Each structure stands twice: as C-alpha cells, then as structure tokens.
Amino acid sequence: MHDVRSGFATMNDGVRLHYLEAGSGPDLLLVPGWSQTAAQWRHQITDFARTHHVVAVDHRGHGGSGKPDHGYRVARLSTDLHQLIHLLDLTEVVWVAHSMGCALAWSYWDLFGGDRLARLVLFDEPAVLVRQPYWPDGLAEYFGALYGLGQIAEVVAGLRDPRSDAEILSAGFLDAMWTPAADEGDRQWVLAQNLLLPREYAGRLLLDNVMQDWRDVLPRITVPTLVIGGNDSVIPSAAARSVASAIPGASVRILGERSSHFAFWENPVAFNREIRAFLETPVDADGHQASVRRRHSDAAGAEERSANEA
C-alpha cells in the first residue's frame, strides 16, 4: 500500500492503538472484526483514499496495537474507537464495519449515540449470534443466529486452554470464512494476521462478542445505513435482511460472486462498488436515502439484488 501512514493513539488507560491512514477528504473509518487487522482492509484503503481520508484501526491486542491483559470486551473496544475519533478529530464519519466491527458500531451507538457519525456500512454480522432454546421455530434462521451455547463454549475453551493447539483451531475457524476459490497464500497471510492477537485474549473477546444481543439498539440508529451480506458467507444472508429491517430507512445488499465472510478481500471490486453507490446517494431532509424509501415500499423480495447482477 503506497502513501499509507502508520500512527498510534493512546487511550485513557494507557493502551496505544495502531492505525493506518491515507488520503484526504471526508472521514471514513474501517473497523475490523474479531481477531482481524487494519492491514486486511488494504483493498478498501487503496480505493477509498482517492476520495476520502481513510483510517483503519487495529483494536487493542490486535495487529500493531498494544496488547494489555485487560479490556477484551465489546464495550471497551467501542470506547477505544470513540476516543480515537476524538483524538484524530474525525467528523461526519462513515463507519465501515466487518463482522464484530458491526457489534462495535452498535455498542458505540448504545454508549455515545451518533456522536460524529454520518453513515454506517455494516457487513456480515447478525444482531444476535447465539440461538436461544426457547425461541419458536424459524426465529434463529430469521436472525441468522448460527451458534449454539455449547458450540461456542467449545471454541472459546480451545482458544483459552494452554494445552490445546489454538493455532490449528484458529485455522479451522477461519477456513469456513473463505470460498473454495480463495488463494492459499491469502488464507495463510490472514491466519498470521489473526494470530497477532494472543489466543487467550481472542477467547475472552469472542465470548463477550457472541453473548451480546443488539436488537434493542437497531431501531434507535438514525443515520443512513447500508447492510451488506453474502450468498457464500458462513453468516446466513438472512442476517443482513433482519438487521436492515430493524434500522429505520436502512438498505440491504446481498453480494453474489465470491461473497464469503471475507468478500471485502476476495471480491473487493463488488464490495467497494456497493459502498460507493451508497455514499453517492443523497439523503432527504429526514436523513434517509430516497432510493431506500422506494425500496422499502416495493413488494417483498424486491428490496435487494445480488451485486454481480448490478
């Protein structure tokens, strides 16, 4: 990545967060998911730096950031981002989130409202990840809640148990997030990026993330929002539809070709095109996109289309 600057910001508990920065113009913040890094946004940094001031962050413990023995919970990471936004004096921020980065956006909204946020782009995260045994048939599928309590407990225990081979467990966990066509070199590089977060801390954070339920936050979001899902993703595309239906005025896009959980890496052209179209769509006096209003008035099923059919 050319013309990308590397910086650090110190949080109120002394932890130094590493970030990548490029371009000039409106502020666009790239927020990685669980155990992911700022460097994994390289295709978005290169593209959007042509028109925006882009900042991609390494969460505490991740990438080049400090690795303290505390703070591995969603509320603390969203607080870190609030502090980073103010320290860098970012305004009218476009928050682009992947996976757990969406949960951080919802936590941010819960804690700080829409402070300095202008738009949200939410990629591939259900509002609730763990199925509840008392739910009626079909509800878990509607929300895209793909984990059972026992299943996630086993993964967390494997990450945190010093006697287990957490690297092999992590590799298996990540393998499901690619399409079969993904390059082996890309897989290994992303695994290495993930392992920069110590596995004990990864286990703590994963447990906190999957136990959250953000359904009460979504209806309170008041900025224009794009929700993206993928037909090839381990996260059911129903999750994107469910999240978008709960956020007032939100639009939903379901990617087609090479639309894995890492679609922003496997198919950055389609992924970036959807974000650009969203950013270029004007909003009305209520802060909603006119095209979104039309989409929600269409018949069922007409509110979305695959990106490779655009």
Short mmCIF file of N, CA and C in Angstrom, two decimals, residues 15-184:
data_model
loop_
_atom_site.label_atom_id
_atom_site.label_comp_id
_atom_site.label_asym_id
_atom_site.label_seq_id
_atom_site.Cartn_x
_atom_site.Cartn_y
_atom_site.Cartn_z
N VAL A 15 -3.22 2.33 26.83
CA VAL A 15 -3.00 1.41 25.71
C VAL A 15 -2.83 2.21 24.42
N ARG A 16 -1.82 1.84 23.63
CA ARG A 16 -1.57 2.50 22.36
C ARG A 16 -2.24 1.73 21.23
N LEU A 17 -3.14 2.40 20.53
CA LEU A 17 -3.81 1.81 19.38
C LEU A 17 -3.06 2.19 18.11
N HIS A 18 -2.80 1.19 17.28
CA HIS A 18 -2.17 1.42 15.99
C HIS A 18 -3.24 1.62 14.93
N TYR A 19 -2.99 2.53 13.99
CA TYR A 19 -3.93 2.73 12.88
C TYR A 19 -3.16 3.05 11.61
N LEU A 20 -3.80 2.79 10.49
CA LEU A 20 -3.31 3.16 9.17
C LEU A 20 -4.15 4.31 8.64
N GLU A 21 -3.54 5.21 7.91
CA GLU A 21 -4.21 6.43 7.48
C GLU A 21 -3.76 6.78 6.06
N ALA A 22 -4.69 7.19 5.22
CA ALA A 22 -4.35 7.55 3.85
C ALA A 22 -5.41 8.50 3.29
N GLY A 23 -5.02 9.29 2.31
CA GLY A 23 -5.95 10.13 1.58
C GLY A 23 -6.38 11.38 2.32
N SER A 24 -7.28 12.12 1.69
CA SER A 24 -7.84 13.33 2.27
C SER A 24 -9.28 13.48 1.81
N GLY A 25 -10.04 14.26 2.56
CA GLY A 25 -11.45 14.44 2.25
C GLY A 25 -12.31 14.02 3.41
N PRO A 26 -13.56 13.62 3.17
CA PRO A 26 -14.45 13.17 4.24
C PRO A 26 -13.85 11.97 4.97
N ASP A 27 -14.13 11.87 6.25
CA ASP A 27 -13.54 10.81 7.07
C ASP A 27 -14.27 9.49 6.90
N LEU A 28 -13.50 8.43 6.67
CA LEU A 28 -14.04 7.08 6.53
C LEU A 28 -13.22 6.17 7.44
N LEU A 29 -13.89 5.51 8.38
CA LEU A 29 -13.25 4.66 9.38
C LEU A 29 -13.52 3.20 9.06
N LEU A 30 -12.46 2.41 8.89
CA LEU A 30 -12.57 0.98 8.61
C LEU A 30 -12.35 0.21 9.90
N VAL A 31 -13.37 -0.55 10.32
CA VAL A 31 -13.37 -1.22 11.62
C VAL A 31 -13.35 -2.74 11.40
N PRO A 32 -12.25 -3.40 11.74
CA PRO A 32 -12.15 -4.85 11.51
C PRO A 32 -13.01 -5.65 12.48
N GLY A 33 -13.14 -6.92 12.16
CA GLY A 33 -13.85 -7.84 13.02
C GLY A 33 -12.95 -8.49 14.04
N TRP A 34 -13.50 -9.52 14.69
CA TRP A 34 -12.76 -10.25 15.72
C TRP A 34 -11.47 -10.84 15.17
N SER A 35 -10.36 -10.53 15.84
CA SER A 35 -9.05 -11.07 15.53
C SER A 35 -8.54 -10.66 14.14
N GLN A 36 -9.15 -9.63 13.54
CA GLN A 36 -8.72 -9.12 12.25
C GLN A 36 -7.86 -7.87 12.45
N THR A 37 -7.21 -7.40 11.39
CA THR A 37 -6.32 -6.25 11.50
C THR A 37 -6.64 -5.17 10.47
N ALA A 38 -6.08 -4.00 10.71
CA ALA A 38 -6.24 -2.87 9.79
C ALA A 38 -5.69 -3.21 8.41
N ALA A 39 -4.58 -3.96 8.36
CA ALA A 39 -3.94 -4.29 7.09
C ALA A 39 -4.84 -5.11 6.18
N GLN A 40 -5.82 -5.81 6.75
CA GLN A 40 -6.72 -6.62 5.93
C GLN A 40 -7.70 -5.78 5.12
N TRP A 41 -7.73 -4.48 5.39
CA TRP A 41 -8.56 -3.55 4.62
C TRP A 41 -7.78 -2.94 3.45
N ARG A 42 -6.67 -3.54 3.06
CA ARG A 42 -5.79 -2.87 2.10
C ARG A 42 -6.50 -2.49 0.80
N HIS A 43 -7.41 -3.36 0.31
CA HIS A 43 -8.10 -3.06 -0.95
C HIS A 43 -9.05 -1.88 -0.79
N GLN A 44 -9.61 -1.70 0.38
CA GLN A 44 -10.51 -0.56 0.63
C GLN A 44 -9.69 0.71 0.88
N ILE A 45 -8.58 0.59 1.59
CA ILE A 45 -7.73 1.76 1.83
C ILE A 45 -7.27 2.35 0.52
N THR A 46 -6.76 1.50 -0.36
CA THR A 46 -6.25 1.96 -1.66
C THR A 46 -7.34 2.62 -2.48
N ASP A 47 -8.51 2.04 -2.50
CA ASP A 47 -9.61 2.56 -3.32
C ASP A 47 -10.18 3.86 -2.74
N PHE A 48 -10.59 3.82 -1.48
CA PHE A 48 -11.31 4.97 -0.92
C PHE A 48 -10.41 6.14 -0.58
N ALA A 49 -9.09 5.93 -0.49
CA ALA A 49 -8.18 7.05 -0.24
C ALA A 49 -8.14 8.02 -1.42
N ARG A 50 -8.67 7.61 -2.57
CA ARG A 50 -8.76 8.52 -3.71
C ARG A 50 -9.76 9.65 -3.47
N THR A 51 -10.73 9.42 -2.58
CA THR A 51 -11.80 10.40 -2.38
C THR A 51 -12.03 10.73 -0.91
N HIS A 52 -11.42 9.96 0.02
CA HIS A 52 -11.70 10.13 1.44
C HIS A 52 -10.41 10.13 2.26
N HIS A 53 -10.53 10.65 3.46
CA HIS A 53 -9.50 10.46 4.48
C HIS A 53 -9.84 9.15 5.19
N VAL A 54 -9.04 8.13 4.94
CA VAL A 54 -9.34 6.78 5.41
C VAL A 54 -8.47 6.45 6.63
N VAL A 55 -9.11 5.92 7.66
CA VAL A 55 -8.42 5.45 8.85
C VAL A 55 -8.86 4.01 9.10
N ALA A 56 -7.90 3.09 9.20
CA ALA A 56 -8.18 1.70 9.55
C ALA A 56 -7.48 1.39 10.86
N VAL A 57 -8.18 0.78 11.79
CA VAL A 57 -7.67 0.64 13.15
C VAL A 57 -7.35 -0.81 13.49
N ASP A 58 -6.30 -0.99 14.30
CA ASP A 58 -6.06 -2.26 14.98
C ASP A 58 -6.63 -2.14 16.38
N HIS A 59 -7.60 -2.98 16.72
CA HIS A 59 -8.14 -2.95 18.08
C HIS A 59 -7.04 -3.33 19.08
N ARG A 60 -7.26 -2.99 20.33
CA ARG A 60 -6.29 -3.38 21.36
C ARG A 60 -6.04 -4.89 21.29
N GLY A 61 -4.78 -5.25 21.41
CA GLY A 61 -4.40 -6.66 21.31
C GLY A 61 -4.20 -7.14 19.89
N HIS A 62 -4.76 -6.45 18.92
CA HIS A 62 -4.72 -6.87 17.52
C HIS A 62 -3.58 -6.16 16.78
N GLY A 63 -3.10 -6.78 15.71
CA GLY A 63 -2.15 -6.13 14.81
C GLY A 63 -0.99 -5.50 15.54
N GLY A 64 -0.77 -4.21 15.24
CA GLY A 64 0.35 -3.48 15.84
C GLY A 64 0.00 -2.72 17.09
N SER A 65 -1.20 -2.90 17.61
CA SER A 65 -1.61 -2.20 18.83
C SER A 65 -1.02 -2.86 20.07
N GLY A 66 -1.04 -2.10 21.17
CA GLY A 66 -0.60 -2.64 22.44
C GLY A 66 -1.44 -3.84 22.85
N LYS A 67 -0.84 -4.72 23.62
CA LYS A 67 -1.50 -5.97 23.99
C LYS A 67 -1.59 -6.07 25.52
N PRO A 68 -2.46 -5.26 26.13
CA PRO A 68 -2.59 -5.30 27.59
C PRO A 68 -3.30 -6.58 28.02
N ASP A 69 -3.35 -6.82 29.31
CA ASP A 69 -4.04 -8.02 29.81
C ASP A 69 -5.47 -7.72 30.20
N HIS A 70 -6.03 -6.62 29.71
CA HIS A 70 -7.39 -6.23 30.08
C HIS A 70 -8.10 -5.57 28.90
N GLY A 71 -9.42 -5.50 29.00
CA GLY A 71 -10.21 -4.73 28.05
C GLY A 71 -10.75 -5.48 26.86
N TYR A 72 -10.71 -6.81 26.86
CA TYR A 72 -11.14 -7.57 25.69
C TYR A 72 -12.64 -7.86 25.76
N ARG A 73 -13.39 -6.76 25.60
CA ARG A 73 -14.85 -6.83 25.56
C ARG A 73 -15.34 -5.75 24.60
N VAL A 74 -16.53 -5.96 24.07
CA VAL A 74 -17.06 -5.08 23.03
C VAL A 74 -17.17 -3.64 23.52
N ALA A 75 -17.65 -3.44 24.74
CA ALA A 75 -17.84 -2.08 25.25
C ALA A 75 -16.52 -1.32 25.32
N ARG A 76 -15.44 -1.99 25.71
CA ARG A 76 -14.14 -1.31 25.80
C ARG A 76 -13.61 -0.98 24.41
N LEU A 77 -13.76 -1.90 23.46
CA LEU A 77 -13.26 -1.63 22.11
C LEU A 77 -14.04 -0.50 21.44
N SER A 78 -15.34 -0.42 21.68
CA SER A 78 -16.11 0.69 21.11
C SER A 78 -15.73 2.01 21.78
N THR A 79 -15.40 1.96 23.07
CA THR A 79 -14.91 3.15 23.76
C THR A 79 -13.57 3.59 23.20
N ASP A 80 -12.70 2.63 22.88
CA ASP A 80 -11.43 2.96 22.23
C ASP A 80 -11.68 3.72 20.92
N LEU A 81 -12.65 3.25 20.14
CA LEU A 81 -12.93 3.90 18.86
C LEU A 81 -13.49 5.30 19.06
N HIS A 82 -14.30 5.49 20.08
CA HIS A 82 -14.81 6.82 20.40
C HIS A 82 -13.66 7.76 20.73
N GLN A 83 -12.72 7.27 21.53
CA GLN A 83 -11.57 8.08 21.88
C GLN A 83 -10.69 8.36 20.66
N LEU A 84 -10.50 7.35 19.81
CA LEU A 84 -9.69 7.54 18.60
C LEU A 84 -10.31 8.59 17.69
N ILE A 85 -11.62 8.52 17.50
CA ILE A 85 -12.31 9.50 16.65
C ILE A 85 -12.07 10.92 17.17
N HIS A 86 -12.13 11.09 18.47
CA HIS A 86 -11.91 12.43 19.03
C HIS A 86 -10.45 12.83 18.99
N LEU A 87 -9.54 11.91 19.26
CA LEU A 87 -8.11 12.24 19.23
C LEU A 87 -7.65 12.64 17.84
N LEU A 88 -8.20 11.98 16.82
CA LEU A 88 -7.86 12.33 15.43
C LEU A 88 -8.75 13.42 14.86
N ASP A 89 -9.70 13.88 15.68
CA ASP A 89 -10.66 14.92 15.29
C ASP A 89 -11.39 14.56 13.99
N LEU A 90 -11.87 13.32 13.92
CA LEU A 90 -12.67 12.89 12.79
C LEU A 90 -14.10 13.40 12.97
N THR A 91 -14.72 13.84 11.88
CA THR A 91 -16.09 14.35 11.94
C THR A 91 -16.89 13.77 10.78
N GLU A 92 -18.21 13.71 10.96
CA GLU A 92 -19.09 13.19 9.91
C GLU A 92 -18.54 11.86 9.38
N VAL A 93 -18.26 10.96 10.29
CA VAL A 93 -17.55 9.73 9.97
C VAL A 93 -18.45 8.72 9.25
N VAL A 94 -17.92 8.13 8.18
CA VAL A 94 -18.53 6.96 7.56
C VAL A 94 -17.86 5.75 8.21
N TRP A 95 -18.62 4.99 8.97
CA TRP A 95 -18.10 3.83 9.71
C TRP A 95 -18.37 2.59 8.89
N VAL A 96 -17.30 1.95 8.38
CA VAL A 96 -17.43 0.74 7.58
C VAL A 96 -16.96 -0.43 8.45
N ALA A 97 -17.85 -1.37 8.73
CA ALA A 97 -17.57 -2.42 9.70
C ALA A 97 -17.65 -3.80 9.08
N HIS A 98 -16.76 -4.67 9.54
CA HIS A 98 -16.82 -6.07 9.18
C HIS A 98 -17.07 -6.90 10.43
N SER A 99 -18.04 -7.81 10.37
CA SER A 99 -18.26 -8.80 11.41
C SER A 99 -18.39 -8.15 12.79
N MET A 100 -17.51 -8.46 13.74
CA MET A 100 -17.60 -7.87 15.08
C MET A 100 -17.54 -6.35 15.04
N GLY A 101 -16.96 -5.78 13.98
CA GLY A 101 -16.94 -4.33 13.83
C GLY A 101 -18.35 -3.74 13.81
N CYS A 102 -19.33 -4.55 13.36
CA CYS A 102 -20.73 -4.12 13.40
C CYS A 102 -21.20 -4.04 14.85
N ALA A 103 -20.86 -5.05 15.66
CA ALA A 103 -21.21 -5.03 17.07
C ALA A 103 -20.60 -3.83 17.76
N LEU A 104 -19.39 -3.45 17.35
CA LEU A 104 -18.77 -2.26 17.93
C LEU A 104 -19.54 -1.00 17.54
N ALA A 105 -20.06 -0.96 16.32
CA ALA A 105 -20.88 0.17 15.91
C ALA A 105 -22.15 0.25 16.75
N TRP A 106 -22.77 -0.90 17.02
CA TRP A 106 -23.99 -0.92 17.82
C TRP A 106 -23.70 -0.57 19.28
N SER A 107 -22.58 -1.04 19.80
CA SER A 107 -22.17 -0.67 21.15
C SER A 107 -21.87 0.82 21.23
N TYR A 108 -21.19 1.34 20.21
CA TYR A 108 -20.89 2.78 20.13
C TYR A 108 -22.18 3.58 20.18
N TRP A 109 -23.16 3.15 19.38
CA TRP A 109 -24.43 3.88 19.36
C TRP A 109 -25.12 3.81 20.72
N ASP A 110 -25.04 2.66 21.36
CA ASP A 110 -25.65 2.48 22.67
C ASP A 110 -25.00 3.38 23.72
N LEU A 111 -23.69 3.54 23.63
CA LEU A 111 -22.94 4.31 24.63
C LEU A 111 -22.85 5.80 24.32
N PHE A 112 -22.69 6.14 23.04
CA PHE A 112 -22.38 7.52 22.66
C PHE A 112 -23.36 8.10 21.65
N GLY A 113 -24.43 7.40 21.35
CA GLY A 113 -25.36 7.88 20.34
C GLY A 113 -24.65 7.95 18.99
N GLY A 114 -25.02 8.89 18.17
CA GLY A 114 -24.40 9.04 16.86
C GLY A 114 -23.27 10.04 16.86
N ASP A 115 -22.58 10.20 17.99
CA ASP A 115 -21.53 11.21 18.10
C ASP A 115 -20.53 11.11 16.95
N ARG A 116 -20.53 12.13 16.10
CA ARG A 116 -19.60 12.30 14.97
C ARG A 116 -19.80 11.28 13.86
N LEU A 117 -20.88 10.53 13.87
CA LEU A 117 -21.14 9.56 12.81
C LEU A 117 -22.09 10.14 11.77
N ALA A 118 -21.80 9.88 10.50
CA ALA A 118 -22.65 10.35 9.41
C ALA A 118 -23.37 9.21 8.70
N ARG A 119 -22.70 8.07 8.55
CA ARG A 119 -23.28 6.91 7.87
C ARG A 119 -22.65 5.64 8.44
N LEU A 120 -23.38 4.54 8.31
CA LEU A 120 -22.88 3.23 8.71
C LEU A 120 -22.94 2.26 7.53
N VAL A 121 -21.90 1.47 7.39
CA VAL A 121 -21.90 0.33 6.47
C VAL A 121 -21.59 -0.89 7.32
N LEU A 122 -22.52 -1.84 7.36
CA LEU A 122 -22.44 -2.99 8.25
C LEU A 122 -22.36 -4.26 7.41
N PHE A 123 -21.24 -4.98 7.49
CA PHE A 123 -21.05 -6.17 6.66
C PHE A 123 -20.97 -7.43 7.51
N ASP A 124 -21.97 -8.29 7.37
CA ASP A 124 -21.92 -9.69 7.76
C ASP A 124 -21.85 -9.94 9.27
N GLU A 125 -22.82 -9.42 9.99
CA GLU A 125 -22.92 -9.71 11.42
C GLU A 125 -24.39 -9.73 11.83
N PRO A 126 -24.86 -10.82 12.45
CA PRO A 126 -26.23 -10.84 12.98
C PRO A 126 -26.33 -9.94 14.21
N ALA A 127 -27.52 -9.49 14.51
CA ALA A 127 -27.74 -8.71 15.72
C ALA A 127 -27.67 -9.58 16.96
N VAL A 128 -27.89 -10.88 16.80
CA VAL A 128 -27.75 -11.84 17.88
C VAL A 128 -27.16 -13.11 17.28
N LEU A 129 -26.07 -13.61 17.89
CA LEU A 129 -25.33 -14.71 17.30
C LEU A 129 -25.67 -16.08 17.89
N VAL A 130 -26.14 -16.11 19.13
CA VAL A 130 -26.39 -17.37 19.81
C VAL A 130 -27.88 -17.70 19.82
N ARG A 131 -28.22 -18.88 19.35
CA ARG A 131 -29.61 -19.33 19.35
C ARG A 131 -30.08 -19.57 20.78
N GLN A 132 -31.31 -19.21 21.04
CA GLN A 132 -31.89 -19.43 22.36
C GLN A 132 -32.85 -20.62 22.30
N PRO A 133 -32.79 -21.52 23.27
CA PRO A 133 -33.61 -22.74 23.20
C PRO A 133 -35.11 -22.50 23.28
N TYR A 134 -35.52 -21.35 23.80
CA TYR A 134 -36.94 -21.07 23.94
C TYR A 134 -37.54 -20.38 22.71
N TRP A 135 -36.70 -20.05 21.72
CA TRP A 135 -37.22 -19.38 20.53
C TRP A 135 -38.14 -20.31 19.75
N PRO A 136 -39.19 -19.78 19.14
CA PRO A 136 -40.03 -20.60 18.26
C PRO A 136 -39.28 -20.99 17.00
N ASP A 137 -39.77 -22.02 16.33
CA ASP A 137 -39.14 -22.49 15.10
C ASP A 137 -39.04 -21.36 14.08
N GLY A 138 -37.87 -21.24 13.45
CA GLY A 138 -37.67 -20.26 12.40
C GLY A 138 -37.06 -18.96 12.85
N LEU A 139 -37.08 -18.67 14.14
CA LEU A 139 -36.58 -17.37 14.60
C LEU A 139 -35.06 -17.28 14.49
N ALA A 140 -34.37 -18.35 14.84
CA ALA A 140 -32.91 -18.35 14.71
C ALA A 140 -32.49 -18.14 13.26
N GLU A 141 -33.21 -18.77 12.34
CA GLU A 141 -32.90 -18.61 10.91
C GLU A 141 -33.18 -17.19 10.46
N TYR A 142 -34.23 -16.58 10.98
CA TYR A 142 -34.57 -15.20 10.61
C TYR A 142 -33.45 -14.23 11.03
N PHE A 143 -32.93 -14.41 12.24
CA PHE A 143 -31.88 -13.52 12.73
C PHE A 143 -30.49 -13.90 12.21
N GLY A 144 -30.35 -15.10 11.68
CA GLY A 144 -29.03 -15.57 11.27
C GLY A 144 -28.18 -15.97 12.46
N ALA A 145 -28.82 -16.34 13.56
CA ALA A 145 -28.10 -16.77 14.77
C ALA A 145 -27.58 -18.18 14.55
N LEU A 146 -26.28 -18.32 14.34
CA LEU A 146 -25.76 -19.60 13.88
C LEU A 146 -25.07 -20.44 14.93
N TYR A 147 -24.91 -19.96 16.15
CA TYR A 147 -24.20 -20.72 17.17
C TYR A 147 -25.14 -21.21 18.27
N GLY A 148 -24.86 -22.41 18.76
CA GLY A 148 -25.46 -22.88 20.00
C GLY A 148 -24.50 -22.58 21.14
N LEU A 149 -25.01 -22.52 22.36
CA LEU A 149 -24.17 -22.19 23.51
C LEU A 149 -23.03 -23.19 23.67
N GLY A 150 -23.31 -24.46 23.53
CA GLY A 150 -22.28 -25.47 23.68
C GLY A 150 -21.21 -25.37 22.61
N GLN A 151 -21.64 -25.08 21.40
CA GLN A 151 -20.71 -24.98 20.28
C GLN A 151 -19.70 -23.86 20.50
N ILE A 152 -20.18 -22.68 20.88
CA ILE A 152 -19.27 -21.55 21.05
C ILE A 152 -18.41 -21.73 22.30
N ALA A 153 -18.96 -22.37 23.32
CA ALA A 153 -18.18 -22.63 24.53
C ALA A 153 -16.98 -23.52 24.22
N GLU A 154 -17.16 -24.47 23.33
CA GLU A 154 -16.07 -25.37 22.95
C GLU A 154 -14.96 -24.61 22.22
N VAL A 155 -15.34 -23.70 21.31
CA VAL A 155 -14.34 -22.91 20.58
C VAL A 155 -13.59 -22.00 21.55
N VAL A 156 -14.29 -21.32 22.43
CA VAL A 156 -13.66 -20.42 23.39
C VAL A 156 -12.70 -21.18 24.30
N ALA A 157 -13.13 -22.34 24.78
CA ALA A 157 -12.27 -23.15 25.64
C ALA A 157 -10.99 -23.57 24.91
N GLY A 158 -11.14 -23.92 23.62
CA GLY A 158 -9.97 -24.31 22.85
C GLY A 158 -8.98 -23.18 22.66
N LEU A 159 -9.49 -21.96 22.51
CA LEU A 159 -8.62 -20.80 22.37
C LEU A 159 -7.89 -20.48 23.67
N ARG A 160 -8.57 -20.66 24.78
CA ARG A 160 -8.02 -20.22 26.05
C ARG A 160 -7.21 -21.29 26.77
N ASP A 161 -7.41 -22.54 26.42
CA ASP A 161 -6.73 -23.65 27.10
C ASP A 161 -5.27 -23.73 26.62
N PRO A 162 -4.29 -23.50 27.50
CA PRO A 162 -2.89 -23.54 27.07
C PRO A 162 -2.44 -24.91 26.58
N ARG A 163 -3.22 -25.95 26.88
CA ARG A 163 -2.84 -27.30 26.44
C ARG A 163 -3.33 -27.61 25.03
N SER A 164 -4.22 -26.78 24.49
CA SER A 164 -4.76 -27.04 23.15
C SER A 164 -3.88 -26.41 22.08
N ASP A 165 -4.05 -26.86 20.85
CA ASP A 165 -3.34 -26.24 19.72
C ASP A 165 -4.25 -25.16 19.15
N ALA A 166 -4.16 -23.97 19.75
CA ALA A 166 -5.06 -22.88 19.38
C ALA A 166 -4.82 -22.41 17.96
N GLU A 167 -3.61 -22.58 17.44
CA GLU A 167 -3.33 -22.16 16.06
C GLU A 167 -4.10 -23.02 15.07
N ILE A 168 -4.11 -24.32 15.30
CA ILE A 168 -4.88 -25.21 14.41
C ILE A 168 -6.37 -24.93 14.53
N LEU A 169 -6.84 -24.69 15.75
CA LEU A 169 -8.25 -24.35 15.96
C LEU A 169 -8.60 -23.07 15.21
N SER A 170 -7.73 -22.07 15.30
CA SER A 170 -7.97 -20.79 14.62
C SER A 170 -8.01 -20.98 13.12
N ALA A 171 -7.10 -21.79 12.58
CA ALA A 171 -7.07 -22.04 11.14
C ALA A 171 -8.37 -22.69 10.68
N GLY A 172 -8.88 -23.65 11.45
CA GLY A 172 -10.14 -24.30 11.10
C GLY A 172 -11.31 -23.33 11.17
N PHE A 173 -11.29 -22.47 12.18
CA PHE A 173 -12.35 -21.48 12.35
C PHE A 173 -12.38 -20.52 11.16
N LEU A 174 -11.20 -20.12 10.68
CA LEU A 174 -11.11 -19.18 9.57
C LEU A 174 -11.42 -19.82 8.22
N ASP A 175 -11.12 -21.11 8.07
CA ASP A 175 -11.33 -21.77 6.79
C ASP A 175 -12.77 -21.65 6.30
N ALA A 176 -13.72 -21.68 7.24
CA ALA A 176 -15.13 -21.59 6.87
C ALA A 176 -15.51 -20.21 6.36
N MET A 177 -14.62 -19.25 6.50
CA MET A 177 -14.94 -17.87 6.16
C MET A 177 -14.51 -17.50 4.74
N TRP A 178 -13.92 -18.46 4.00
CA TRP A 178 -13.49 -18.23 2.62
C TRP A 178 -14.35 -19.05 1.66
N THR A 179 -14.32 -18.68 0.39
CA THR A 179 -14.86 -19.56 -0.64
C THR A 179 -13.78 -20.56 -1.03
N PRO A 180 -14.15 -21.68 -1.65
CA PRO A 180 -13.14 -22.66 -2.07
C PRO A 180 -12.11 -22.08 -3.05
N ALA A 181 -12.46 -20.99 -3.73
CA ALA A 181 -11.55 -20.40 -4.73
C ALA A 181 -10.49 -19.50 -4.11
N ALA A 182 -10.56 -19.27 -2.81
CA ALA A 182 -9.62 -18.36 -2.16
C ALA A 182 -8.18 -18.86 -2.30
N ASP A 183 -7.28 -17.93 -2.55
CA ASP A 183 -5.86 -18.24 -2.70
C ASP A 183 -5.27 -18.74 -1.38
N GLU A 184 -4.46 -19.79 -1.44
CA GLU A 184 -3.87 -20.36 -0.23
C GLU A 184 -2.92 -19.36 0.45
#
